[in-house]
Coordinates of C-alpha atoms in Angstrom, one line a residue:
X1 CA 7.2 46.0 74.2
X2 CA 8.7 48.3 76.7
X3 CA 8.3 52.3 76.2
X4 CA 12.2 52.7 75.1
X5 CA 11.9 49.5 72.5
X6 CA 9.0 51.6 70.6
X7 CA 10.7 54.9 71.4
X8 CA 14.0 53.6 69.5
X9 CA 11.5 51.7 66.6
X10 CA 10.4 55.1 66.3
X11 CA 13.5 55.9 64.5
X12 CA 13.3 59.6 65.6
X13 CA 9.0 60.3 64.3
X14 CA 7.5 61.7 67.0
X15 CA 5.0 59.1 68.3
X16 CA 1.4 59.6 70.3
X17 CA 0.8 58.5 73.4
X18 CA -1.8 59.1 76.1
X19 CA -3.5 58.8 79.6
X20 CA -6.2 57.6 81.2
X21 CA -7.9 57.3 84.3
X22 CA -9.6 54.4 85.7
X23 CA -13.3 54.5 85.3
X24 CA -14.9 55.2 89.0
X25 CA -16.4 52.6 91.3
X26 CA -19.7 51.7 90.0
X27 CA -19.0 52.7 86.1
X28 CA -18.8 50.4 83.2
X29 CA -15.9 49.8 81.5
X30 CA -17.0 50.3 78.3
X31 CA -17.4 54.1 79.2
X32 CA -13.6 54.0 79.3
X33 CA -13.1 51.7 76.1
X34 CA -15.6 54.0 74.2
X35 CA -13.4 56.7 74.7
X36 CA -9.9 54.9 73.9
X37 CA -11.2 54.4 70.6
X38 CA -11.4 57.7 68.6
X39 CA -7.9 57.6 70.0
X40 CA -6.5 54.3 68.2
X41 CA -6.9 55.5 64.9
X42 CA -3.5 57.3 65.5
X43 CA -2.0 54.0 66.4
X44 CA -0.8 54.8 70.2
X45 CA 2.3 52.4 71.1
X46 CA 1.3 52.4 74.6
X47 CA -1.5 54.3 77.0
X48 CA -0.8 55.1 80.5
X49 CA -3.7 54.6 83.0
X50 CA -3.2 56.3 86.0
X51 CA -3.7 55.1 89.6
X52 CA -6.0 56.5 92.3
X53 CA -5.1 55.6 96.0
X54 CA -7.7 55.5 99.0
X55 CA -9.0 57.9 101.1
X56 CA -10.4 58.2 104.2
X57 CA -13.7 59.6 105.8
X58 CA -15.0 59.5 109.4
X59 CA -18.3 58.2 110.6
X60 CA -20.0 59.5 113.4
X61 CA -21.7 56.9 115.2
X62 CA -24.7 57.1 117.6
X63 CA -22.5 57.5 120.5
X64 CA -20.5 59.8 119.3
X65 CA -17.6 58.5 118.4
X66 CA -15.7 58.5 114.8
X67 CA -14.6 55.3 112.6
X68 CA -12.3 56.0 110.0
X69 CA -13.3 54.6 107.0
X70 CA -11.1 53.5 103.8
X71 CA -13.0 54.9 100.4
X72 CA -11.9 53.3 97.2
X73 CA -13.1 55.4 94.3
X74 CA -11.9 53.8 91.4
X75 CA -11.2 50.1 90.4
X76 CA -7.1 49.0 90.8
X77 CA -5.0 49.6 87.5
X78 CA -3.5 46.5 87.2
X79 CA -6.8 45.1 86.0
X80 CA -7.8 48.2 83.6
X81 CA -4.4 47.8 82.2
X82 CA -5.0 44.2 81.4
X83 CA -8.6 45.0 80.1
X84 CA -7.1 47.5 77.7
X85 CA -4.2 45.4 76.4
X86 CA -6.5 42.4 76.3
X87 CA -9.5 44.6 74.3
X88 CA -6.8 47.2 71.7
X89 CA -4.0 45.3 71.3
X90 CA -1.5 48.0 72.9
X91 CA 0.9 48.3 75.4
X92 CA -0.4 49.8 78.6
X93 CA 1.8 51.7 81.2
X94 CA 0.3 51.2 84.6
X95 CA 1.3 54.1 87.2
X96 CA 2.7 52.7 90.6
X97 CA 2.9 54.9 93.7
X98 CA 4.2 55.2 97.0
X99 CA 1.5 56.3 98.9
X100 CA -1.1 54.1 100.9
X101 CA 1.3 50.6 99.5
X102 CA 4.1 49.0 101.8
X103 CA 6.6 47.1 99.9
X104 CA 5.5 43.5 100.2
X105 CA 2.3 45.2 98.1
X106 CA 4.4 46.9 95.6
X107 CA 6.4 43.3 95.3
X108 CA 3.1 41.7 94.6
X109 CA 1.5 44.5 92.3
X110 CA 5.1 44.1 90.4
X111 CA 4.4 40.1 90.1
X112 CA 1.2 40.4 88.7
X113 CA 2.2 43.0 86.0
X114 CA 5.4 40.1 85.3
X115 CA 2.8 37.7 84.6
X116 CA 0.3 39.5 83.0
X117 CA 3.1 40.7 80.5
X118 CA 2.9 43.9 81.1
X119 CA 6.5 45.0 81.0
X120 CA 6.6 48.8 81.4
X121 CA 5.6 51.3 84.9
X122 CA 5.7 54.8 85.8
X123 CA 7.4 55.2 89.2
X124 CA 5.6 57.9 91.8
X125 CA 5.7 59.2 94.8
X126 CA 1.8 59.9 94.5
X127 CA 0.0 62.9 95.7
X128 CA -1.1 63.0 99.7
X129 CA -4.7 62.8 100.2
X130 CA -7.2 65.3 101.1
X131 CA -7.5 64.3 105.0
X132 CA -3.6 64.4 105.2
X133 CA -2.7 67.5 103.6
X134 CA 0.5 66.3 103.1
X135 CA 2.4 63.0 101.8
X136 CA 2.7 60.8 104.7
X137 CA 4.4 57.5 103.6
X138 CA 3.0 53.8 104.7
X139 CA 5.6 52.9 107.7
X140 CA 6.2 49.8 105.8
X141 CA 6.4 51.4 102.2
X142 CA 7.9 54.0 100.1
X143 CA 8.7 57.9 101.1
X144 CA 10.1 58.8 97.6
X145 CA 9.8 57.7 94.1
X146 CA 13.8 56.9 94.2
X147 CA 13.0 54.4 96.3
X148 CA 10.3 52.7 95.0
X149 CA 12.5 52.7 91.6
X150 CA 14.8 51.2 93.1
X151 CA 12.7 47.9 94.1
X152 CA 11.6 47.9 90.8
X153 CA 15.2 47.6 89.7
X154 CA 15.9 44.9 92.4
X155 CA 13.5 42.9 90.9
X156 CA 15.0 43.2 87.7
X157 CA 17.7 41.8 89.1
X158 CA 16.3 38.9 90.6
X159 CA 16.5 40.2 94.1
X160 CA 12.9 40.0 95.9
X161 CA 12.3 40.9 99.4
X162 CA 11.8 37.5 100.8
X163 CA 14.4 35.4 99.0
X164 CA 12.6 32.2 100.5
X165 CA 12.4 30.3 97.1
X166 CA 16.0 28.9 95.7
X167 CA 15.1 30.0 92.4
X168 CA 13.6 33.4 91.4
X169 CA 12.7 34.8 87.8
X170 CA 14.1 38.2 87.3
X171 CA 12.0 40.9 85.6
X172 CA 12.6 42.9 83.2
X173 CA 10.9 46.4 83.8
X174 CA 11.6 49.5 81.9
X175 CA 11.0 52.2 84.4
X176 CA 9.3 55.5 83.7
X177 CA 9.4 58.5 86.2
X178 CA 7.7 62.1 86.4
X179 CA 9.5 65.3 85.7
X180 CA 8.6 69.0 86.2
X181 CA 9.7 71.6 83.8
X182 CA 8.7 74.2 86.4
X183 CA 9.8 72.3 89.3
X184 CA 8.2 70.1 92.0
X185 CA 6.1 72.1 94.0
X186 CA 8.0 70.4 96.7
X187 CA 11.4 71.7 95.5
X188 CA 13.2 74.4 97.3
X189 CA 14.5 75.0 93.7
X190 CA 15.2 74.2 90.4
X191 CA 18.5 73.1 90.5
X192 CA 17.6 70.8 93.3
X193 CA 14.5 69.3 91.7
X194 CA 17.2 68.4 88.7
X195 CA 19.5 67.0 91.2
X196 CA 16.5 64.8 92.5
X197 CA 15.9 64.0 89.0
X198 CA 19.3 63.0 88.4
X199 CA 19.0 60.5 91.5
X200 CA 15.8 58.7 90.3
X201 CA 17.7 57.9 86.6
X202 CA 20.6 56.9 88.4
X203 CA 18.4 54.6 90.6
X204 CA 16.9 53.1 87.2
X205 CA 14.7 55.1 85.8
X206 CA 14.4 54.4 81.9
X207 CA 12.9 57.4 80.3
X208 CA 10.8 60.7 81.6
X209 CA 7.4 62.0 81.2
X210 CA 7.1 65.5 81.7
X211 CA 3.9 67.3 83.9
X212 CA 1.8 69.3 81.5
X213 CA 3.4 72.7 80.9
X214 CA 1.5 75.6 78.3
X215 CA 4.7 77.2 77.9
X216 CA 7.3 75.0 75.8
X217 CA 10.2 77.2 76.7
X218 CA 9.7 75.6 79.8
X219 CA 10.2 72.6 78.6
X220 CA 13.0 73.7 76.5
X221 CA 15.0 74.7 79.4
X222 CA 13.8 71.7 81.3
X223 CA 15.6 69.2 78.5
X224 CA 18.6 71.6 78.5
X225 CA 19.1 71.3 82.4
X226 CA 18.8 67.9 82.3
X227 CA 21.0 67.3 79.7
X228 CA 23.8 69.4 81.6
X229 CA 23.2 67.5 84.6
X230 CA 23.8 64.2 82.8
X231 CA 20.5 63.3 82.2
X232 CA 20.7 61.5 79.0
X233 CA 17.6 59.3 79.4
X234 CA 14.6 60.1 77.1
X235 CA 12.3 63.0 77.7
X236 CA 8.9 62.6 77.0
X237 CA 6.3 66.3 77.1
X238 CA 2.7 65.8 78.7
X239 CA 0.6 67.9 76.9
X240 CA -3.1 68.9 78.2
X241 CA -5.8 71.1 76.3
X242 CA -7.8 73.7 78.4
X243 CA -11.2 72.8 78.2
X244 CA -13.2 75.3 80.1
X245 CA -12.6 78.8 81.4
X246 CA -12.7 77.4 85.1
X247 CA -9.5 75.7 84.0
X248 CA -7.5 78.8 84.4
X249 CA -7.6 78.7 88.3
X250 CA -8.1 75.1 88.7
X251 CA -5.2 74.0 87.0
X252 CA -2.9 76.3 88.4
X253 CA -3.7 75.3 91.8
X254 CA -4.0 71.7 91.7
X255 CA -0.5 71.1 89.2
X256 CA 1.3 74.1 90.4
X257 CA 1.8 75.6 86.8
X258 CA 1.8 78.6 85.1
X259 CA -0.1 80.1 82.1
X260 CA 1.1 82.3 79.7
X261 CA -1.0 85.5 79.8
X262 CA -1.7 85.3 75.7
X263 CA -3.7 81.8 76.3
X264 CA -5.1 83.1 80.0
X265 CA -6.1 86.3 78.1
X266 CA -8.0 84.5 75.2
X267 CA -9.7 82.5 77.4
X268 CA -10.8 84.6 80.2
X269 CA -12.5 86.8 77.2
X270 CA -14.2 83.8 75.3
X271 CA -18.0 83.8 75.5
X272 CA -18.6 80.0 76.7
X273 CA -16.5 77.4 77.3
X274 CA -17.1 75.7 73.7
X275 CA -14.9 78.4 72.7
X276 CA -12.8 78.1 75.3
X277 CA -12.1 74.9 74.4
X278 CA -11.5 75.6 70.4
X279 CA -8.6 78.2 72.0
X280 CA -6.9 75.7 74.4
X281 CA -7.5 72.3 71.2
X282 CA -5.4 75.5 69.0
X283 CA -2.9 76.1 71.2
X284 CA -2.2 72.8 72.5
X285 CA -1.3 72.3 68.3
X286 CA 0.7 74.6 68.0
X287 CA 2.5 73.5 71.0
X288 CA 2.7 70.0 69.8
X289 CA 4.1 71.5 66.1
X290 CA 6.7 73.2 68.0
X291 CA 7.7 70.2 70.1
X292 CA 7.6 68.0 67.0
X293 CA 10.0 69.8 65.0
X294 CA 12.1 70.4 68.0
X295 CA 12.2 66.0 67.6
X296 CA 10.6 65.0 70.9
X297 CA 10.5 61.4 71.0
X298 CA 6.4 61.2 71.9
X299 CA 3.5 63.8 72.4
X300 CA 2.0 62.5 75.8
X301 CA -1.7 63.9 76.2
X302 CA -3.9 64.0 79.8
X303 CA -7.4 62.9 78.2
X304 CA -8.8 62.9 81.9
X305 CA -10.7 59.8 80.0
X306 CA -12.4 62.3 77.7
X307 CA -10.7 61.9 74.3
X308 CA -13.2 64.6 72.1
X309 CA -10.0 67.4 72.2
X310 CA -7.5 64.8 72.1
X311 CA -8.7 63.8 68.9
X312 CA -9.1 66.9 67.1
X313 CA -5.6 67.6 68.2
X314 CA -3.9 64.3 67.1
X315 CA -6.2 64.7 63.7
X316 CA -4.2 67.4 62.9
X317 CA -0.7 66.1 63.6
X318 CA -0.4 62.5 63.1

């Protein structure tokens, strides 16, 4: 089933839903599946696994010269996705990106997912990679996630880049994309990064999934904005747990978020990170209390493949 066939089964309950990463090159899969399931006792209707693109590094040789050198450090998603349908029984929402694809890729990566079943995607841009510093597109791919919706939406109409074949099956994708209650870092503004918004849904895009945010009047004015702009798709909050007390910086800098100074302050004054963690599991509840009885349609949690925090949160809600 697609994301907005269980969100409208749902019937208004807020339902659970989370992420995961690929395990990296070299790790068994069962790592990953051992920490799925402390997760599926809350009956997830689908789990997004997230997708990692190459990078490069530069060998010196004898002579002096450098090779660039493509790194993979984690396995593709299509397969996890179809490990972890094919092992829980549950939908899974594999992220497709711009970055490091061309079109005729996307095209094929789409196919495979058609035939595996798998029947919903999250559209992204994708972050740039280290060596870059910035997002620099494939010449033969995507620049923006608009754009890669809208092949995704070709497709569902039956239109493929090569029509060669007399006949072609149309898909039937329901099409996910990011939003950011504080803005794209990216964005000269707020009101633009609505406005961007705005163009990916009317390029196809079936429902939303929010970066994380600790501050839910964020994401309160977020849905408000949308809604004004005539964004009337659903919105769905991602929800993380601070962890450790390194969090604070790290986070900040890598998602481009803000902290509210009551959490920051708890946490910069706990002894270890063990209580660290037992501030960041609380707050993330009552976050998650707040956004249920506001009647969000799904609580989306970033396990970063480590479900311990995840669990003790969704034990006390669901």
């Amino acid at each position: 089933m697609k994301v907005t066939d269980h969100l409208a089964q749902a019937q208004g309950k807020t339902l659970f839903s989370f992420e995961v990463l690929p395990p990296r090159k070299g790790e068994n899969i069962q790592n990953l599946f051992s920490n799925i399931e402390p997760l599926m006792e809350f009956k997830p209707p689908f789990i997004d696994v997230t997708y990692h693109r190459e990078e490069y590094m530069y060998q010196r040789h004898p002579n002096g010269l450098l090779e660039k050198k493509t790194v993979r450090k984690r396995p593709g998603t299509v397969g996890i996705c179809a490990a972890i349908k094919n092992r829980f029984d549950v939908d899974t929402v594999p992220h497709l990106i711009c970055g490091g694809f061309t079109k005729e890729e996307t095209e094929n990566a789409l196919i495979d997912l058609h035939f595996l079943g798998i029947d919903t995607v999250l559209a992204l841009r994708g972050d740039p990679i280290k060596s870059e510093g910035h997002f620099i597109p494939n010449p033969d791919g995507h620049a923006y996630a608009c754009d890669l919706i809208g092949q995704i939406d070709d497709l569902n109409k039956g239109e493929y880049l090569n029509q060669e074949q007399d006949e072609t099956a149309a898909t039937n994708f329901c099409i996910g994309t990011a939003g950011y209650p504080e803005k794209h870092f990216e964005s000269p503004n707020s009101g633009a990064d609505i406005r961007y918004l705005k163009h990916k849904v009317d390029r196809g895009a079936d429902y939303i999934v929010t970066q994380m945010f600790f501050d839910n009047e964020q994401f309160f004015s977020f849905e408000k904005r949308c809604r004004e702009a005539g964004i009337m798709v659903p919105i769905i909050p991602g929800l993380k747990p601070l962890t450790t007390k390194s969090q604070l910086t790290m986070l900040p800098r890598s998602f481009y978020l803000n902290i509210p100074e009551t959490l920051a302050e708890a946490v910069h004054h706990a002894s270890n990170n063990e209580a660290a963690r037992q501030i960041g599991i609380e707050w993330c509840i009552n976050q998650s209390k707040e956004l249920m009885a506001h009647g969000v349609p799904s609580l989306h949690y970033y396990t970063m493949s480590k479900s311990e925090s995840i669990r003790r949160i969704a034990s006390a809600l669901f």
